[in-house]
Each structure stands twice: as C-alpha cells, then as structure tokens.
JSON list of C-alpha atoms and ligand atoms in Angstrom, two decimals:
[
{"chain": "A", "resi": 1, "resn": "MET", "atom": "CA", "xyz": [-28.06, -9.87, 19.24]},
{"chain": "A", "resi": 2, "resn": "THR", "atom": "CA", "xyz": [-29.16, -9.75, 15.62]},
{"chain": "A", "resi": 3, "resn": "ALA", "atom": "CA", "xyz": [-26.87, -8.54, 12.83]},
{"chain": "A", "resi": 4, "resn": "SER", "atom": "CA", "xyz": [-28.95, -5.41, 12.64]},
{"chain": "A", "resi": 5, "resn": "GLU", "atom": "CA", "xyz": [-28.52, -4.70, 16.38]},
{"chain": "A", "resi": 6, "resn": "ARG", "atom": "CA", "xyz": [-24.75, -5.25, 16.21]},
{"chain": "A", "resi": 7, "resn": "LEU", "atom": "CA", "xyz": [-24.55, -2.94, 13.20]},
{"chain": "A", "resi": 8, "resn": "ARG", "atom": "CA", "xyz": [-26.53, -0.22, 14.99]},
{"chain": "A", "resi": 9, "resn": "GLU", "atom": "CA", "xyz": [-24.36, -0.54, 18.12]},
{"chain": "A", "resi": 10, "resn": "ILE", "atom": "CA", "xyz": [-21.07, -0.25, 16.20]},
{"chain": "A", "resi": 11, "resn": "ARG", "atom": "CA", "xyz": [-22.31, 2.59, 14.01]},
{"chain": "A", "resi": 12, "resn": "ASP", "atom": "CA", "xyz": [-23.39, 4.45, 17.17]},
{"chain": "A", "resi": 13, "resn": "SER", "atom": "CA", "xyz": [-20.02, 3.89, 18.79]},
{"chain": "A", "resi": 14, "resn": "ILE", "atom": "CA", "xyz": [-18.17, 5.10, 15.66]},
{"chain": "A", "resi": 15, "resn": "ASP", "atom": "CA", "xyz": [-20.37, 8.21, 15.62]},
{"chain": "A", "resi": 16, "resn": "ALA", "atom": "CA", "xyz": [-19.76, 8.85, 19.34]},
{"chain": "A", "resi": 17, "resn": "ALA", "atom": "CA", "xyz": [-15.97, 8.56, 18.88]},
{"chain": "A", "resi": 18, "resn": "ALA", "atom": "CA", "xyz": [-16.15, 10.95, 15.91]},
{"chain": "A", "resi": 19, "resn": "ARG", "atom": "CA", "xyz": [-18.13, 13.53, 17.89]},
{"chain": "A", "resi": 20, "resn": "LEU", "atom": "CA", "xyz": [-15.68, 13.28, 20.81]},
{"chain": "A", "resi": 21, "resn": "ALA", "atom": "CA", "xyz": [-12.92, 14.24, 18.36]},
{"chain": "A", "resi": 22, "resn": "ARG", "atom": "CA", "xyz": [-15.07, 17.08, 16.96]},
{"chain": "A", "resi": 23, "resn": "ARG", "atom": "CA", "xyz": [-15.41, 15.24, 13.66]},
{"chain": "A", "resi": 24, "resn": "GLU", "atom": "CA", "xyz": [-18.47, 14.67, 11.47]},
{"chain": "A", "resi": 25, "resn": "PRO", "atom": "CA", "xyz": [-19.77, 11.11, 12.11]},
{"chain": "A", "resi": 26, "resn": "GLY", "atom": "CA", "xyz": [-20.71, 10.83, 8.44]},
{"chain": "A", "resi": 27, "resn": "ASP", "atom": "CA", "xyz": [-17.02, 11.17, 7.50]},
{"chain": "A", "resi": 28, "resn": "VAL", "atom": "CA", "xyz": [-16.23, 7.67, 8.77]},
{"chain": "A", "resi": 29, "resn": "GLN", "atom": "CA", "xyz": [-17.01, 4.80, 6.44]},
{"chain": "A", "resi": 30, "resn": "LEU", "atom": "CA", "xyz": [-17.75, 1.41, 8.03]},
{"chain": "A", "resi": 31, "resn": "ILE", "atom": "CA", "xyz": [-16.41, -1.54, 6.05]},
{"chain": "A", "resi": 32, "resn": "ALA", "atom": "CA", "xyz": [-17.84, -4.89, 7.15]},
{"chain": "A", "resi": 33, "resn": "VAL", "atom": "CA", "xyz": [-15.04, -7.46, 6.83]},
{"chain": "A", "resi": 34, "resn": "SER", "atom": "CA", "xyz": [-16.84, -10.55, 5.55]},
{"chain": "A", "resi": 35, "resn": "LYS", "atom": "CA", "xyz": [-13.89, -12.93, 5.04]},
{"chain": "A", "resi": 36, "resn": "THR", "atom": "CA", "xyz": [-14.83, -16.47, 6.20]},
{"chain": "A", "resi": 37, "resn": "ARG", "atom": "CA", "xyz": [-18.48, -15.36, 6.61]},
{"chain": "A", "resi": 38, "resn": "SER", "atom": "CA", "xyz": [-21.30, -17.08, 4.73]},
{"chain": "A", "resi": 39, "resn": "VAL", "atom": "CA", "xyz": [-23.51, -15.51, 2.09]},
{"chain": "A", "resi": 40, "resn": "GLU", "atom": "CA", "xyz": [-26.41, -15.76, 4.59]},
{"chain": "A", "resi": 41, "resn": "GLU", "atom": "CA", "xyz": [-24.49, -13.79, 7.23]},
{"chain": "A", "resi": 42, "resn": "ILE", "atom": "CA", "xyz": [-23.62, -11.16, 4.61]},
{"chain": "A", "resi": 43, "resn": "GLU", "atom": "CA", "xyz": [-27.23, -10.95, 3.39]},
{"chain": "A", "resi": 44, "resn": "ALA", "atom": "CA", "xyz": [-28.37, -10.21, 6.97]},
{"chain": "A", "resi": 45, "resn": "LEU", "atom": "CA", "xyz": [-26.07, -7.18, 7.13]},
{"chain": "A", "resi": 46, "resn": "VAL", "atom": "CA", "xyz": [-27.08, -5.98, 3.66]},
{"chain": "A", "resi": 47, "resn": "ALA", "atom": "CA", "xyz": [-30.73, -6.22, 4.76]},
{"chain": "A", "resi": 48, "resn": "ALA", "atom": "CA", "xyz": [-29.82, -4.10, 7.80]},
{"chain": "A", "resi": 49, "resn": "GLY", "atom": "CA", "xyz": [-28.48, -1.39, 5.48]},
{"chain": "A", "resi": 50, "resn": "GLN", "atom": "CA", "xyz": [-24.73, -2.11, 5.35]},
{"chain": "A", "resi": 51, "resn": "ARG", "atom": "CA", "xyz": [-23.26, -1.30, 1.92]},
{"chain": "A", "resi": 52, "resn": "HIS", "atom": "CA", "xyz": [-19.42, -1.55, 2.19]},
{"chain": "A", "resi": 53, "resn": "PHE", "atom": "CA", "xyz": [-17.82, -4.97, 2.56]},
{"chain": "A", "resi": 54, "resn": "GLY", "atom": "CA", "xyz": [-14.19, -6.14, 2.70]},
{"chain": "A", "resi": 55, "resn": "GLU", "atom": "CA", "xyz": [-12.62, -9.45, 1.68]},
{"chain": "A", "resi": 56, "resn": "SER", "atom": "CA", "xyz": [-9.02, -10.65, 2.11]},
{"chain": "A", "resi": 57, "resn": "ARG", "atom": "CA", "xyz": [-8.72, -13.25, -0.61]},
{"chain": "A", "resi": 58, "resn": "VAL", "atom": "CA", "xyz": [-9.48, -12.96, -4.32]},
{"chain": "A", "resi": 59, "resn": "GLN", "atom": "CA", "xyz": [-10.54, -16.59, -4.56]},
{"chain": "A", "resi": 60, "resn": "GLU", "atom": "CA", "xyz": [-13.01, -16.38, -1.69]},
{"chain": "A", "resi": 61, "resn": "ALA", "atom": "CA", "xyz": [-14.41, -13.07, -2.97]},
{"chain": "A", "resi": 62, "resn": "ALA", "atom": "CA", "xyz": [-14.85, -14.58, -6.44]},
{"chain": "A", "resi": 63, "resn": "SER", "atom": "CA", "xyz": [-16.85, -17.47, -5.01]},
{"chain": "A", "resi": 64, "resn": "LYS", "atom": "CA", "xyz": [-19.24, -15.33, -2.93]},
{"chain": "A", "resi": 65, "resn": "TRP", "atom": "CA", "xyz": [-19.59, -11.89, -4.45]},
{"chain": "A", "resi": 66, "resn": "PRO", "atom": "CA", "xyz": [-20.61, -12.03, -8.13]},
{"chain": "A", "resi": 67, "resn": "ALA", "atom": "CA", "xyz": [-24.05, -13.43, -7.13]},
{"chain": "A", "resi": 68, "resn": "LEU", "atom": "CA", "xyz": [-24.37, -11.08, -4.14]},
{"chain": "A", "resi": 69, "resn": "ARG", "atom": "CA", "xyz": [-23.52, -8.09, -6.29]},
{"chain": "A", "resi": 70, "resn": "GLN", "atom": "CA", "xyz": [-26.07, -9.05, -8.87]},
{"chain": "A", "resi": 71, "resn": "ARG", "atom": "CA", "xyz": [-28.73, -8.96, -6.15]},
{"chain": "A", "resi": 72, "resn": "HIS", "atom": "CA", "xyz": [-27.32, -5.76, -4.57]},
{"chain": "A", "resi": 73, "resn": "PRO", "atom": "CA", "xyz": [-25.75, -3.58, -7.28]},
{"chain": "A", "resi": 74, "resn": "ASP", "atom": "CA", "xyz": [-25.20, -0.66, -4.87]},
{"chain": "A", "resi": 75, "resn": "VAL", "atom": "CA", "xyz": [-22.88, -2.65, -2.58]},
{"chain": "A", "resi": 76, "resn": "ARG", "atom": "CA", "xyz": [-19.18, -1.69, -2.72]},
{"chain": "A", "resi": 77, "resn": "LEU", "atom": "CA", "xyz": [-16.50, -4.35, -2.30]},
{"chain": "A", "resi": 78, "resn": "HIS", "atom": "CA", "xyz": [-13.07, -3.60, -0.78]},
{"chain": "A", "resi": 79, "resn": "CYS", "atom": "CA", "xyz": [-9.94, -5.75, -1.10]},
{"chain": "A", "resi": 80, "resn": "ILE", "atom": "CA", "xyz": [-8.13, -5.63, 2.24]},
{"chain": "A", "resi": 81, "resn": "GLY", "atom": "CA", "xyz": [-5.70, -8.55, 1.88]},
{"chain": "A", "resi": 82, "resn": "ARG", "atom": "CA", "xyz": [-2.36, -9.09, 0.24]},
{"chain": "A", "resi": 83, "resn": "LEU", "atom": "CA", "xyz": [-2.62, -9.10, -3.52]},
{"chain": "A", "resi": 84, "resn": "GLN", "atom": "CA", "xyz": [-0.38, -10.89, -6.01]},
{"chain": "A", "resi": 85, "resn": "SER", "atom": "CA", "xyz": [0.20, -9.15, -9.33]},
{"chain": "A", "resi": 86, "resn": "ASN", "atom": "CA", "xyz": [-0.99, -12.20, -11.25]},
{"chain": "A", "resi": 87, "resn": "LYS", "atom": "CA", "xyz": [-4.42, -11.74, -9.60]},
{"chain": "A", "resi": 88, "resn": "ALA", "atom": "CA", "xyz": [-4.71, -8.10, -10.77]},
{"chain": "A", "resi": 89, "resn": "ALA", "atom": "CA", "xyz": [-7.18, -8.82, -13.59]},
{"chain": "A", "resi": 90, "resn": "GLU", "atom": "CA", "xyz": [-9.50, -10.77, -11.29]},
{"chain": "A", "resi": 91, "resn": "ALA", "atom": "CA", "xyz": [-9.14, -8.11, -8.60]},
{"chain": "A", "resi": 92, "resn": "VAL", "atom": "CA", "xyz": [-10.18, -5.17, -10.79]},
{"chain": "A", "resi": 93, "resn": "GLU", "atom": "CA", "xyz": [-13.26, -7.11, -11.92]},
{"chain": "A", "resi": 94, "resn": "LEU", "atom": "CA", "xyz": [-14.29, -7.87, -8.32]},
{"chain": "A", "resi": 95, "resn": "PHE", "atom": "CA", "xyz": [-13.27, -4.88, -6.24]},
{"chain": "A", "resi": 96, "resn": "ASP", "atom": "CA", "xyz": [-14.19, -1.18, -6.17]},
{"chain": "A", "resi": 97, "resn": "VAL", "atom": "CA", "xyz": [-11.44, -0.28, -3.70]},
{"chain": "A", "resi": 98, "resn": "VAL", "atom": "CA", "xyz": [-8.05, -1.88, -2.99]},
{"chain": "A", "resi": 99, "resn": "HIS", "atom": "CA", "xyz": [-6.54, -1.19, 0.48]},
{"chain": "A", "resi": 100, "resn": "SER", "atom": "CA", "xyz": [-3.35, -3.20, 0.05]},
{"chain": "A", "resi": 101, "resn": "LEU", "atom": "CA", "xyz": [-1.31, -1.44, -2.62]},
{"chain": "A", "resi": 102, "resn": "ASP", "atom": "CA", "xyz": [2.27, -1.72, -1.35]},
{"chain": "A", "resi": 103, "resn": "ARG", "atom": "CA", "xyz": [4.55, -1.72, -4.41]},
{"chain": "A", "resi": 104, "resn": "GLU", "atom": "CA", "xyz": [4.89, -0.14, -7.83]},
{"chain": "A", "resi": 105, "resn": "SER", "atom": "CA", "xyz": [4.85, -3.48, -9.66]},
{"chain": "A", "resi": 106, "resn": "LEU", "atom": "CA", "xyz": [1.37, -4.16, -8.23]},
{"chain": "A", "resi": 107, "resn": "LEU", "atom": "CA", "xyz": [0.23, -0.64, -9.20]},
{"chain": "A", "resi": 108, "resn": "ASP", "atom": "CA", "xyz": [1.41, -1.26, -12.78]},
{"chain": "A", "resi": 109, "resn": "ALA", "atom": "CA", "xyz": [-0.43, -4.60, -12.90]},
{"chain": "A", "resi": 110, "resn": "LEU", "atom": "CA", "xyz": [-3.65, -3.08, -11.49]},
{"chain": "A", "resi": 111, "resn": "ALA", "atom": "CA", "xyz": [-3.51, -0.06, -13.80]},
{"chain": "A", "resi": 112, "resn": "ALA", "atom": "CA", "xyz": [-3.02, -2.26, -16.88]},
{"chain": "A", "resi": 113, "resn": "ALA", "atom": "CA", "xyz": [-5.85, -4.60, -15.84]},
{"chain": "A", "resi": 114, "resn": "ALA", "atom": "CA", "xyz": [-8.13, -1.64, -15.05]},
{"chain": "A", "resi": 115, "resn": "ALA", "atom": "CA", "xyz": [-7.54, -0.09, -18.49]},
{"chain": "A", "resi": 116, "resn": "LYS", "atom": "CA", "xyz": [-8.45, -3.40, -20.11]},
{"chain": "A", "resi": 117, "resn": "ALA", "atom": "CA", "xyz": [-11.59, -3.90, -17.99]},
{"chain": "A", "resi": 118, "resn": "GLN", "atom": "CA", "xyz": [-12.49, -0.18, -18.03]},
{"chain": "A", "resi": 119, "resn": "HIS", "atom": "CA", "xyz": [-13.13, -0.45, -14.29]},
{"chain": "A", "resi": 120, "resn": "PHE", "atom": "CA", "xyz": [-10.81, 1.67, -12.15]},
{"chain": "A", "resi": 121, "resn": "PRO", "atom": "CA", "xyz": [-10.79, 0.77, -8.45]},
{"chain": "A", "resi": 122, "resn": "SER", "atom": "CA", "xyz": [-9.50, 3.43, -6.09]},
{"chain": "A", "resi": 123, "resn": "VAL", "atom": "CA", "xyz": [-6.47, 2.46, -4.02]},
{"chain": "A", "resi": 124, "resn": "TYR", "atom": "CA", "xyz": [-5.08, 2.98, -0.55]},
{"chain": "A", "resi": 125, "resn": "VAL", "atom": "CA", "xyz": [-1.31, 2.78, -0.18]},
{"chain": "A", "resi": 126, "resn": "GLN", "atom": "CA", "xyz": [-0.69, 0.27, 2.61]},
{"chain": "A", "resi": 127, "resn": "VAL", "atom": "CA", "xyz": [2.08, 1.32, 4.99]},
{"chain": "A", "resi": 128, "resn": "ASN", "atom": "CA", "xyz": [4.06, -1.11, 7.16]},
{"chain": "A", "resi": 129, "resn": "ILE", "atom": "CA", "xyz": [3.56, 1.26, 10.06]},
{"chain": "A", "resi": 130, "resn": "GLY", "atom": "CA", "xyz": [5.29, -0.88, 12.71]},
{"chain": "A", "resi": 131, "resn": "GLU", "atom": "CA", "xyz": [8.18, -1.70, 10.35]},
{"chain": "A", "resi": 132, "resn": "GLU", "atom": "CA", "xyz": [7.54, -5.40, 10.96]},
{"chain": "A", "resi": 133, "resn": "GLU", "atom": "CA", "xyz": [9.54, -8.02, 9.10]},
{"chain": "A", "resi": 134, "resn": "GLN", "atom": "CA", "xyz": [6.81, -10.13, 7.46]},
{"chain": "A", "resi": 135, "resn": "LYS", "atom": "CA", "xyz": [3.92, -7.62, 7.50]},
{"chain": "A", "resi": 136, "resn": "GLY", "atom": "CA", "xyz": [2.44, -6.28, 4.26]},
{"chain": "A", "resi": 137, "resn": "GLY", "atom": "CA", "xyz": [2.78, -2.62, 3.34]},
{"chain": "A", "resi": 138, "resn": "CYS", "atom": "CA", "xyz": [5.51, -0.41, 1.97]},
{"chain": "A", "resi": 139, "resn": "ALA", "atom": "CA", "xyz": [8.25, 1.03, 4.15]},
{"chain": "A", "resi": 140, "resn": "ILE", "atom": "CA", "xyz": [7.51, 4.45, 5.64]},
{"chain": "A", "resi": 141, "resn": "ALA", "atom": "CA", "xyz": [10.37, 5.89, 3.60]},
{"chain": "A", "resi": 142, "resn": "GLU", "atom": "CA", "xyz": [8.72, 4.68, 0.36]},
{"chain": "A", "resi": 143, "resn": "VAL", "atom": "CA", "xyz": [5.27, 6.21, 0.93]},
{"chain": "A", "resi": 144, "resn": "GLY", "atom": "CA", "xyz": [6.00, 9.44, -0.95]},
{"chain": "A", "resi": 145, "resn": "ALA", "atom": "CA", "xyz": [7.22, 7.69, -4.10]},
{"chain": "A", "resi": 146, "resn": "LEU", "atom": "CA", "xyz": [4.29, 5.26, -4.14]},
{"chain": "A", "resi": 147, "resn": "VAL", "atom": "CA", "xyz": [1.72, 8.02, -3.52]},
{"chain": "A", "resi": 148, "resn": "ASP", "atom": "CA", "xyz": [3.25, 10.01, -6.42]},
{"chain": "A", "resi": 149, "resn": "ALA", "atom": "CA", "xyz": [3.08, 6.93, -8.66]},
{"chain": "A", "resi": 150, "resn": "VAL", "atom": "CA", "xyz": [-0.62, 6.45, -7.85]},
{"chain": "A", "resi": 151, "resn": "ARG", "atom": "CA", "xyz": [-1.27, 10.14, -8.57]},
{"chain": "A", "resi": 152, "resn": "GLN", "atom": "CA", "xyz": [0.26, 9.66, -12.02]},
{"chain": "A", "resi": 153, "resn": "SER", "atom": "CA", "xyz": [-1.77, 6.50, -12.64]},
{"chain": "A", "resi": 154, "resn": "PRO", "atom": "CA", "xyz": [-5.40, 6.18, -13.81]},
{"chain": "A", "resi": 155, "resn": "LEU", "atom": "CA", "xyz": [-6.38, 4.77, -10.39]},
{"chain": "A", "resi": 156, "resn": "PRO", "atom": "CA", "xyz": [-7.86, 7.28, -7.92]},
{"chain": "A", "resi": 157, "resn": "LEU", "atom": "CA", "xyz": [-5.89, 7.64, -4.66]},
{"chain": "A", "resi": 158, "resn": "ALA", "atom": "CA", "xyz": [-8.17, 6.87, -1.70]},
{"chain": "A", "resi": 159, "resn": "GLY", "atom": "CA", "xyz": [-5.58, 7.34, 1.05]},
{"chain": "A", "resi": 160, "resn": "LEU", "atom": "CA", "xyz": [-3.23, 5.41, 3.31]},
{"chain": "A", "resi": 161, "resn": "MET", "atom": "CA", "xyz": [-3.96, 2.13, 5.10]},
{"chain": "A", "resi": 162, "resn": "ALA", "atom": "CA", "xyz": [-2.18, 0.37, 7.95]},
{"chain": "A", "resi": 163, "resn": "ILE", "atom": "CA", "xyz": [-2.51, -2.49, 10.42]},
{"chain": "A", "resi": 164, "resn": "PRO", "atom": "CA", "xyz": [-0.66, -1.68, 13.65]},
{"chain": "A", "resi": 165, "resn": "PRO", "atom": "CA", "xyz": [1.49, -4.39, 15.27]},
{"chain": "A", "resi": 166, "resn": "LEU", "atom": "CA", "xyz": [-0.35, -6.89, 17.46]},
{"chain": "A", "resi": 167, "resn": "GLY", "atom": "CA", "xyz": [0.37, -6.26, 21.13]},
{"chain": "A", "resi": 168, "resn": "PRO", "atom": "CA", "xyz": [1.42, -2.70, 21.82]},
{"chain": "A", "resi": 169, "resn": "GLU", "atom": "CA", "xyz": [-1.08, 0.13, 22.25]},
{"chain": "A", "resi": 170, "resn": "PRO", "atom": "CA", "xyz": [-2.24, 0.94, 18.66]},
{"chain": "A", "resi": 171, "resn": "ALA", "atom": "CA", "xyz": [-2.93, 4.68, 19.12]},
{"chain": "A", "resi": 172, "resn": "PRO", "atom": "CA", "xyz": [0.66, 5.87, 18.45]},
{"chain": "A", "resi": 173, "resn": "TYR", "atom": "CA", "xyz": [0.63, 3.96, 15.15]},
{"chain": "A", "resi": 174, "resn": "PHE", "atom": "CA", "xyz": [-2.68, 5.52, 14.14]},
{"chain": "A", "resi": 175, "resn": "ALA", "atom": "CA", "xyz": [-1.27, 8.95, 14.99]},
{"chain": "A", "resi": 176, "resn": "LEU", "atom": "CA", "xyz": [1.87, 8.22, 12.97]},
{"chain": "A", "resi": 177, "resn": "LEU", "atom": "CA", "xyz": [-0.15, 7.13, 9.91]},
{"chain": "A", "resi": 178, "resn": "ALA", "atom": "CA", "xyz": [-2.20, 10.35, 10.15]},
{"chain": "A", "resi": 179, "resn": "LYS", "atom": "CA", "xyz": [1.01, 12.39, 10.32]},
{"chain": "A", "resi": 180, "resn": "ILE", "atom": "CA", "xyz": [2.52, 10.64, 7.28]},
{"chain": "A", "resi": 181, "resn": "ALA", "atom": "CA", "xyz": [-0.74, 11.18, 5.36]},
{"chain": "A", "resi": 182, "resn": "ALA", "atom": "CA", "xyz": [-0.71, 14.89, 6.20]},
{"chain": "A", "resi": 183, "resn": "GLU", "atom": "CA", "xyz": [2.93, 15.18, 5.08]},
{"chain": "A", "resi": 184, "resn": "HIS", "atom": "CA", "xyz": [1.93, 13.86, 1.67]},
{"chain": "A", "resi": 185, "resn": "GLY", "atom": "CA", "xyz": [-1.36, 15.75, 1.36]},
{"chain": "A", "resi": 186, "resn": "VAL", "atom": "CA", "xyz": [-3.41, 12.55, 1.55]},
{"chain": "A", "resi": 187, "resn": "ALA", "atom": "CA", "xyz": [-6.90, 12.78, 3.04]},
{"chain": "A", "resi": 188, "resn": "GLY", "atom": "CA", "xyz": [-8.15, 9.18, 3.46]},
{"chain": "A", "resi": 189, "resn": "LEU", "atom": "CA", "xyz": [-7.08, 6.94, 6.36]},
{"chain": "A", "resi": 190, "resn": "SER", "atom": "CA", "xyz": [-8.12, 3.27, 6.44]},
{"chain": "A", "resi": 191, "resn": "MET", "atom": "CA", "xyz": [-7.32, 2.20, 9.99]},
{"chain": "A", "resi": 192, "resn": "GLY", "atom": "CA", "xyz": [-9.06, 0.52, 12.93]},
{"chain": "A", "resi": 193, "resn": "MET", "atom": "CA", "xyz": [-10.49, -2.97, 13.41]},
{"chain": "A", "resi": 194, "resn": "SER", "atom": "CA", "xyz": [-12.85, -4.62, 15.96]},
{"chain": "A", "resi": 195, "resn": "GLY", "atom": "CA", "xyz": [-10.52, -4.10, 18.92]},
{"chain": "A", "resi": 196, "resn": "ASP", "atom": "CA", "xyz": [-9.32, -0.58, 18.28]},
{"chain": "A", "resi": 197, "resn": "TYR", "atom": "CA", "xyz": [-11.68, 1.29, 15.94]},
{"chain": "A", "resi": 198, "resn": "ARG", "atom": "CA", "xyz": [-12.74, 3.89, 18.51]},
{"chain": "A", "resi": 199, "resn": "SER", "atom": "CA", "xyz": [-9.21, 5.15, 18.99]},
{"chain": "A", "resi": 200, "resn": "ALA", "atom": "CA", "xyz": [-8.63, 4.99, 15.21]},
{"chain": "A", "resi": 201, "resn": "VAL", "atom": "CA", "xyz": [-11.68, 7.22, 14.65]},
{"chain": "A", "resi": 202, "resn": "MET", "atom": "CA", "xyz": [-10.54, 9.68, 17.31]},
{"chain": "A", "resi": 203, "resn": "LEU", "atom": "CA", "xyz": [-7.16, 9.85, 15.54]},
{"chain": "A", "resi": 204, "resn": "GLY", "atom": "CA", "xyz": [-8.63, 10.54, 12.11]},
{"chain": "A", "resi": 205, "resn": "ALA", "atom": "CA", "xyz": [-9.72, 7.26, 10.47]},
{"chain": "A", "resi": 206, "resn": "THR", "atom": "CA", "xyz": [-12.00, 7.87, 7.48]},
{"chain": "A", "resi": 207, "resn": "ALA", "atom": "CA", "xyz": [-12.61, 4.13, 6.98]},
{"chain": "A", "resi": 208, "resn": "VAL", "atom": "CA", "xyz": [-12.65, 1.39, 9.63]},
{"chain": "A", "resi": 209, "resn": "ARG", "atom": "CA", "xyz": [-12.51, -2.32, 8.75]},
{"chain": "A", "resi": 210, "resn": "ILE", "atom": "CA", "xyz": [-14.57, -4.37, 11.21]},
{"chain": "A", "resi": 211, "resn": "GLY", "atom": "CA", "xyz": [-15.20, -8.12, 11.11]},
{"chain": "A", "resi": 212, "resn": "THR", "atom": "CA", "xyz": [-15.54, -9.94, 14.43]},
{"chain": "A", "resi": 213, "resn": "ALA", "atom": "CA", "xyz": [-17.52, -7.26, 16.27]},
{"chain": "A", "resi": 214, "resn": "LEU", "atom": "CA", "xyz": [-20.10, -7.10, 13.46]},
{"chain": "A", "resi": 215, "resn": "PHE", "atom": "CA", "xyz": [-20.52, -10.81, 12.83]},
{"chain": "A", "resi": 216, "resn": "GLU", "atom": "CA", "xyz": [-20.17, -12.25, 16.35]},
{"chain": "A", "resi": 217, "resn": "ASP", "atom": "CA", "xyz": [-21.67, -11.46, 19.73]},
{"chain": "A", "resi": 218, "resn": "SER", "atom": "CA", "xyz": [-19.02, -10.45, 22.22]},
{"chain": "A", "resi": 219, "resn": "ALA", "atom": "CA", "xyz": [-18.67, -12.85, 25.12]},
{"chain": "B", "resi": 1, "resn": "PLP", "atom": "C1", "xyz": [-9.60, -9.48, 9.19]},
{"chain": "B", "resi": 1, "resn": "PLP", "atom": "C2", "xyz": [-9.19, -8.08, 8.95]},
{"chain": "B", "resi": 1, "resn": "PLP", "atom": "C3", "xyz": [-9.88, -7.01, 9.57]},
{"chain": "B", "resi": 1, "resn": "PLP", "atom": "C4", "xyz": [-11.02, -7.21, 10.55]},
{"chain": "B", "resi": 1, "resn": "PLP", "atom": "O1", "xyz": [-10.54, -7.70, 11.76]},
{"chain": "B", "resi": 1, "resn": "PLP", "atom": "P1", "xyz": [-11.52, -7.86, 13.02]},
{"chain": "B", "resi": 1, "resn": "PLP", "atom": "O2", "xyz": [-10.59, -7.88, 14.18]},
{"chain": "B", "resi": 1, "resn": "PLP", "atom": "O3", "xyz": [-12.23, -9.15, 12.84]},
{"chain": "B", "resi": 1, "resn": "PLP", "atom": "O4", "xyz": [-12.43, -6.71, 13.05]},
{"chain": "B", "resi": 1, "resn": "PLP", "atom": "C5", "xyz": [-9.49, -5.71, 9.25]},
{"chain": "B", "resi": 1, "resn": "PLP", "atom": "N1", "xyz": [-8.48, -5.46, 8.40]},
{"chain": "B", "resi": 1, "resn": "PLP", "atom": "C6", "xyz": [-7.78, -6.46, 7.80]},
{"chain": "B", "resi": 1, "resn": "PLP", "atom": "C7", "xyz": [-6.68, -6.11, 6.87]},
{"chain": "B", "resi": 1, "resn": "PLP", "atom": "C8", "xyz": [-8.12, -7.78, 8.06]},
{"chain": "B", "resi": 1, "resn": "PLP", "atom": "O5", "xyz": [-7.41, -8.77, 7.46]}
]
C-alpha cells in the first residue's frame, strides 16, 4: 500500500468508529507519529494531505522539522515524548502542541520560554493512567492541581493525554481518562495508538497518535 492508501484507510476507520459512537468524525484529529521515520516518508504523508505530526524527541525533531516546516508552513508539530525542563526553549520553538506536560516545574519552564519566544504551544496534561512506576504522566490525584496551573498560565489547555499500560485491555483506561477529564471540565482527550485507536475514538478521543499503522503495511 502507498502512504496515501494507508492514510485513507485509517482516516476511514477513525470516522467509522466515531459514527458508531454517535460522534462527529471531524472531531477526531489524526496525529501521524513520525519518530524514527525519514523526511521522505514524512513528505509522502504531507503530499497525501496529512497535516498533524508527532515526534518524541526534541533532538530528532530539531534535525528533521525546521526544513520540513519551511516547505509546509501549515503543518502542525506535536511533542508526544518526555520533556526535560532544560529543553523547554528548544521545544517551544519547534512544537505547536505539547502532549507530555506532567509537572508544574515543566509548565513554569515552558511558560517562561514561550513568553521569550512569543510562541505559545497548547498543552495536554499527561496522566499516568495505569499508575505505573516508571511511566510518564502525573498521578491521577494531581490532575486537578496541574490543570488549574495550566489555566492560570499563558499556555492554552488542550486536554488530557494518557498511554494505557501495555498488556491489559486498554478500554477501561480510556474510559477512566474521559471520566477524569469530565470531572475537571476538560474537553480534549489525546488517547489511542496504532493498536487501540478505534476503541479510544469510541470512548471519546479527540486526538489519536498513530505511527506504525500509518508508516508500515500490516503483515
Ligand atoms: C510511538 C508513540 C505513539 C505511536 O505508536 P504506534 O503504536 O506506532 O502507533 C503514540 N504515542 C506515543 C506517546 C508514542 O511514543
């Protein structure tokens, strides 16, 4: 399959899942996760009409994206990986959206860097939804405080983000993230990857982050 055929197939399957849940298909944003992918592979998806891309590492994004963005100024770049505070300045220059905000010290660093650069990325608060030891994301009990801190900051709040634990059925974790978001009056939900995006969409995802299924043919 070509990149354009894979994109069409996944977009159709997102739209079908949305309709099943009586949602508007247009309410689900598809983020193509382009970490480890070459500029040529990315260009093929841009040519097919894809406009939102996600990268995990600041260094990799900095090596690929400034040139790509110059060629495609309407593309939006999302940071989906763990972010160190000392990379905040580089991150606000590169990214339009950060999905991995998980602590107030990082919010402070991003807000200060954004004020300096006069570029204000919107942020998702990442939640450690499976309460896993070494997983990124804030504790469920800390979501309210971090959401309030973002609301008092100059960075727009995009929503909540989570990566469910590997192994168990992901749907209960998607449902839990949606419930926590509702409790805090948060509308956006960044959840769902190649293996589980249909159930994420049925449970309310407003952004899905898909890499493998977009860039590789399934066996
Ligand atoms: C790599 C990655 C994805 C995409 O995973 P696939 O299974 O390849 O679709 C989504 N979200 C995050 C945070 C990632 O690191």
